[in-house]
PDB file of C-alpha atoms in Angstrom:
ATOM      1  CA  MET L   1      -3.030 -30.009-135.593  1.00  0.00           C
ATOM      2  CA  SER L   2      -2.713 -28.896-132.078  1.00  0.00           C
ATOM      3  CA  GLU L   3      -0.444 -31.395-131.537  1.00  0.00           C
ATOM      4  CA  CYS L   4       2.218 -31.095-134.221  1.00  0.00           C
ATOM      5  CA  ILE L   5       4.761 -28.977-132.556  1.00  0.00           C
ATOM      6  CA  PHE L   6       5.851 -27.571-136.153  1.00  0.00           C
ATOM      7  CA  CYS L   7       2.218 -26.232-136.520  1.00  0.00           C
ATOM      8  CA  ARG L   8       2.497 -24.663-133.700  1.00  0.00           C
ATOM      9  CA  ILE L   9       5.615 -22.869-134.401  1.00  0.00           C
ATOM     10  CA  ALA L  10       4.687 -22.085-137.815  1.00  0.00           C
ATOM     11  CA  ASN L  11       1.387 -20.555-136.286  1.00  0.00           C
ATOM     12  CA  GLY L  12       3.239 -18.450-133.699  1.00  0.00           C
ATOM     13  CA  GLU L  13       1.846 -20.446-130.762  1.00  0.00           C
ATOM     14  CA  ILE L  14       5.285 -21.255-129.798  1.00  0.00           C
ATOM     15  CA  PRO L  15       8.049 -18.664-130.152  1.00  0.00           C
ATOM     16  CA  SER L  16      10.674 -19.019-132.336  1.00  0.00           C
ATOM     17  CA  ALA L  17      13.878 -17.358-133.706  1.00  0.00           C
ATOM     18  CA  THR L  18      11.718 -16.079-137.132  1.00  0.00           C
ATOM     19  CA  LEU L  19      13.754 -15.224-139.973  1.00  0.00           C
ATOM     20  CA  TYR L  20      10.774 -14.575-142.667  1.00  0.00           C
ATOM     21  CA  GLU L  21       7.153 -15.079-142.414  1.00  0.00           C
ATOM     22  CA  ASP L  22       4.396 -14.845-145.000  1.00  0.00           C
ATOM     23  CA  ASP L  23       0.589 -16.139-145.078  1.00  0.00           C
ATOM     24  CA  ASP L  24       1.877 -19.644-145.956  1.00  0.00           C
ATOM     25  CA  PHE L  25       5.454 -20.247-143.939  1.00  0.00           C
ATOM     26  CA  ARG L  26       7.597 -19.288-141.319  1.00  0.00           C
ATOM     27  CA  VAL L  27      11.221 -19.911-141.752  1.00  0.00           C
ATOM     28  CA  ILE L  28      12.814 -20.125-138.380  1.00  0.00           C
ATOM     29  CA  LEU L  29      16.601 -20.952-136.736  1.00  0.00           C
ATOM     30  CA  ASP L  30      17.000 -24.541-136.192  1.00  0.00           C
ATOM     31  CA  LEU L  31      17.475 -24.829-132.725  1.00  0.00           C
ATOM     32  CA  GLY L  32      20.264 -28.002-133.406  1.00  0.00           C
ATOM     33  CA  PRO L  33      21.760 -26.783-136.117  1.00  0.00           C
ATOM     34  CA  ALA L  34      24.417 -28.498-138.479  1.00  0.00           C
ATOM     35  CA  SER L  35      25.919 -25.108-138.856  1.00  0.00           C
ATOM     36  CA  LYS L  36      25.765 -21.587-138.240  1.00  0.00           C
ATOM     37  CA  GLY L  37      22.672 -20.107-139.545  1.00  0.00           C
ATOM     38  CA  HIS L  38      20.944 -23.616-140.488  1.00  0.00           C
ATOM     39  CA  ALA L  39      17.207 -22.690-140.430  1.00  0.00           C
ATOM     40  CA  LEU L  40      13.737 -24.478-141.555  1.00  0.00           C
ATOM     41  CA  ILE L  41      11.107 -23.494-143.748  1.00  0.00           C
ATOM     42  CA  LEU L  42       7.701 -24.264-142.088  1.00  0.00           C
ATOM     43  CA  PRO L  43       4.482 -24.346-143.929  1.00  0.00           C
ATOM     44  CA  LYS L  44       1.630 -23.030-141.721  1.00  0.00           C
ATOM     45  CA  SER L  45      -0.971 -25.591-142.728  1.00  0.00           C
ATOM     46  CA  HIS L  46      -0.380 -29.055-141.604  1.00  0.00           C
ATOM     47  CA  ALA L  47       1.209 -31.936-144.271  1.00  0.00           C
ATOM     48  CA  ALA L  48       3.171 -34.889-142.860  1.00  0.00           C
ATOM     49  CA  ASN L  49       5.359 -35.020-145.925  1.00  0.00           C
ATOM     50  CA  ILE L  50       6.036 -34.033-149.346  1.00  0.00           C
ATOM     51  CA  TYR L  51       3.540 -36.414-150.519  1.00  0.00           C
ATOM     52  CA  GLU L  52       0.589 -34.492-148.773  1.00  0.00           C
ATOM     53  CA  LEU L  53       1.909 -31.073-149.542  1.00  0.00           C
ATOM     54  CA  PRO L  54      -0.437 -29.485-152.331  1.00  0.00           C
ATOM     55  CA  ASP L  55       1.303 -28.802-155.402  1.00  0.00           C
ATOM     56  CA  GLU L  56       0.787 -25.267-154.982  1.00  0.00           C
ATOM     57  CA  LEU L  57       2.610 -25.371-151.740  1.00  0.00           C
ATOM     58  CA  ALA L  58       5.390 -27.699-152.746  1.00  0.00           C
ATOM     59  CA  GLY L  59       6.213 -24.738-155.636  1.00  0.00           C
ATOM     60  CA  LYS L  60       5.808 -21.956-153.301  1.00  0.00           C
ATOM     61  CA  ALA L  61       8.208 -23.510-150.564  1.00  0.00           C
ATOM     62  CA  MET L  62      11.073 -24.368-153.280  1.00  0.00           C
ATOM     63  CA  VAL L  63      10.920 -20.414-154.606  1.00  0.00           C
ATOM     64  CA  LEU L  64      11.139 -19.469-150.835  1.00  0.00           C
ATOM     65  CA  ALA L  65      14.109 -21.927-150.397  1.00  0.00           C
ATOM     66  CA  LYS L  66      15.782 -20.550-152.922  1.00  0.00           C
ATOM     67  CA  LYS L  67      14.898 -16.944-151.858  1.00  0.00           C
ATOM     68  CA  MET L  68      15.989 -17.452-148.624  1.00  0.00           C
ATOM     69  CA  ALA L  69      19.312 -19.364-149.716  1.00  0.00           C
ATOM     70  CA  GLY L  70      20.542 -16.113-151.525  1.00  0.00           C
ATOM     71  CA  ARG L  71      19.915 -14.061-148.701  1.00  0.00           C
ATOM     72  CA  MET L  72      21.337 -16.076-146.154  1.00  0.00           C
ATOM     73  CA  THR L  73      24.879 -16.964-148.326  1.00  0.00           C
ATOM     74  CA  GLU L  74      25.110 -13.010-148.750  1.00  0.00           C
ATOM     75  CA  ALA L  75      24.397 -12.095-145.090  1.00  0.00           C
ATOM     76  CA  LEU L  76      26.367 -15.327-143.558  1.00  0.00           C
ATOM     77  CA  GLU L  77      28.971 -15.194-146.621  1.00  0.00           C
ATOM     78  CA  CYS L  78      29.054 -19.121-146.590  1.00  0.00           C
ATOM     79  CA  ASP L  79      30.811 -20.987-149.241  1.00  0.00           C
ATOM     80  CA  GLY L  80      27.959 -23.205-150.047  1.00  0.00           C
ATOM     81  CA  PHE L  81      24.613 -24.358-149.300  1.00  0.00           C
ATOM     82  CA  ASN L  82      22.294 -27.386-148.896  1.00  0.00           C
ATOM     83  CA  ILE L  83      18.619 -27.401-148.859  1.00  0.00           C
ATOM     84  CA  VAL L  84      17.334 -30.684-147.370  1.00  0.00           C
ATOM     85  CA  GLN L  85      13.934 -32.327-147.434  1.00  0.00           C
ATOM     86  CA  ASN L  86      13.401 -35.641-145.915  1.00  0.00           C
ATOM     87  CA  ASN L  87      10.460 -37.739-145.937  1.00  0.00           C
ATOM     88  CA  GLY L  88       9.933 -40.842-143.474  1.00  0.00           C
ATOM     89  CA  GLU L  89      11.776 -42.027-140.942  1.00  0.00           C
ATOM     90  CA  VAL L  90      14.109 -44.357-143.021  1.00  0.00           C
ATOM     91  CA  ALA L  91      15.010 -40.977-144.968  1.00  0.00           C
ATOM     92  CA  GLY L  92      16.164 -39.170-141.367  1.00  0.00           C
ATOM     93  CA  GLN L  93      12.643 -37.356-141.033  1.00  0.00           C
ATOM     94  CA  THR L  94      12.197 -36.957-137.361  1.00  0.00           C
ATOM     95  CA  VAL L  95       9.349 -34.437-137.469  1.00  0.00           C
ATOM     96  CA  PHE L  96       6.358 -35.284-139.106  1.00  0.00           C
ATOM     97  CA  HIS L  97       5.302 -32.198-140.673  1.00  0.00           C
ATOM     98  CA  PHE L  98       6.580 -31.312-144.110  1.00  0.00           C
ATOM     99  CA  HIS L  99       9.727 -28.704-143.851  1.00  0.00           C
ATOM    100  CA  MET L 100      12.986 -28.087-145.848  1.00  0.00           C
ATOM    101  CA  HIS L 101      16.221 -27.218-143.951  1.00  0.00           C
ATOM    102  CA  LEU L 102      18.434 -24.965-145.655  1.00  0.00           C
ATOM    103  CA  ILE L 103      21.828 -25.592-144.441  1.00  0.00           C
ATOM    104  CA  PRO L 104      24.845 -22.654-144.901  1.00  0.00           C
ATOM    105  CA  ARG L 105      28.109 -24.499-145.821  1.00  0.00           C
ATOM    106  CA  TYR L 106      31.283 -23.231-144.487  1.00  0.00           C
ATOM    107  CA  GLU L 107      34.673 -24.481-145.535  1.00  0.00           C
ATOM    108  CA  GLY L 108      36.385 -27.531-143.292  1.00  0.00           C
ATOM    109  CA  ASP L 109      32.519 -27.085-141.250  1.00  0.00           C
ATOM    110  CA  GLN L 110      32.431 -31.416-141.207  1.00  0.00           C
ATOM    111  CA  VAL L 111      28.903 -31.151-142.139  1.00  0.00           C
ATOM    112  CA  ASN L 112      28.031 -34.332-144.098  1.00  0.00           C
ATOM    113  CA  VAL L 113      25.021 -34.368-146.397  1.00  0.00           C
ATOM    114  CA  THR L 114      26.658 -37.092-148.541  1.00  0.00           C
ATOM    115  CA  TRP L 115      26.251 -40.753-149.598  1.00  0.00           C
ATOM    116  CA  LYS L 116      28.433 -43.567-151.119  1.00  0.00           C
ATOM    117  CA  LEU L 117      28.137 -43.327-154.873  1.00  0.00           C
ATOM    118  CA  ARG L 118      27.375 -46.931-156.297  1.00  0.00           C
ATOM    119  CA  THR L 119      26.928 -48.315-159.786  1.00  0.00           C
ATOM    120  CA  SER L 120      23.850 -49.115-161.810  1.00  0.00           C
ATOM    121  CA  THR L 121      23.230 -51.473-164.924  1.00  0.00           C
ATOM    122  CA  ASP L 122      21.219 -51.044-167.936  1.00  0.00           C
ATOM    123  CA  ASP L 123      18.657 -53.558-166.794  1.00  0.00           C
ATOM    124  CA  VAL L 124      18.056 -51.658-163.799  1.00  0.00           C
ATOM    125  CA  ARG L 125      17.579 -48.556-165.060  1.00  0.00           C
ATOM    126  CA  ALA L 126      15.348 -49.844-167.927  1.00  0.00           C
ATOM    127  CA  GLU L 127      13.051 -51.256-164.874  1.00  0.00           C
ATOM    128  CA  ILE L 128      13.056 -48.202-163.234  1.00  0.00           C
ATOM    129  CA  ILE L 129      12.051 -46.288-166.317  1.00  0.00           C
ATOM    130  CA  GLY L 130       9.301 -48.976-167.011  1.00  0.00           C
ATOM    131  CA  LYS L 131       7.808 -48.506-163.496  1.00  0.00           C
ATOM    132  CA  LEU L 132       7.681 -44.986-163.929  1.00  0.00           C
ATOM    133  CA  LYS L 133       6.189 -44.405-167.176  1.00  0.00           C
TER     134      LYS L 133
END
């Protein structure tokens, strides 16, 4: 997809601060980081979101996220780590090419990746289970 900015970055058509690259992925530093070291895992083949991503590539992405989180935690001496992946505009996706955010966390960094806890009922849980079985 020549018009997809992340396709162009992942395939080296647009320069990036690359942390890692293999046949399937490029990992780059985010230009608008939430914290020091915030990076993105970009597959080289286009999939708009997780629903379009082939299962094999999805598995490889998670293995790569784990590998990079470990390397980044050690190198950057961060206190924690978020791995975030959004699907759809309502979920916060702004570039419609599957990607994973690797966000090193530091004590007091004021990065907010949380939500308000809500309650659920037995009926609601039963309904959800019924729909997914």
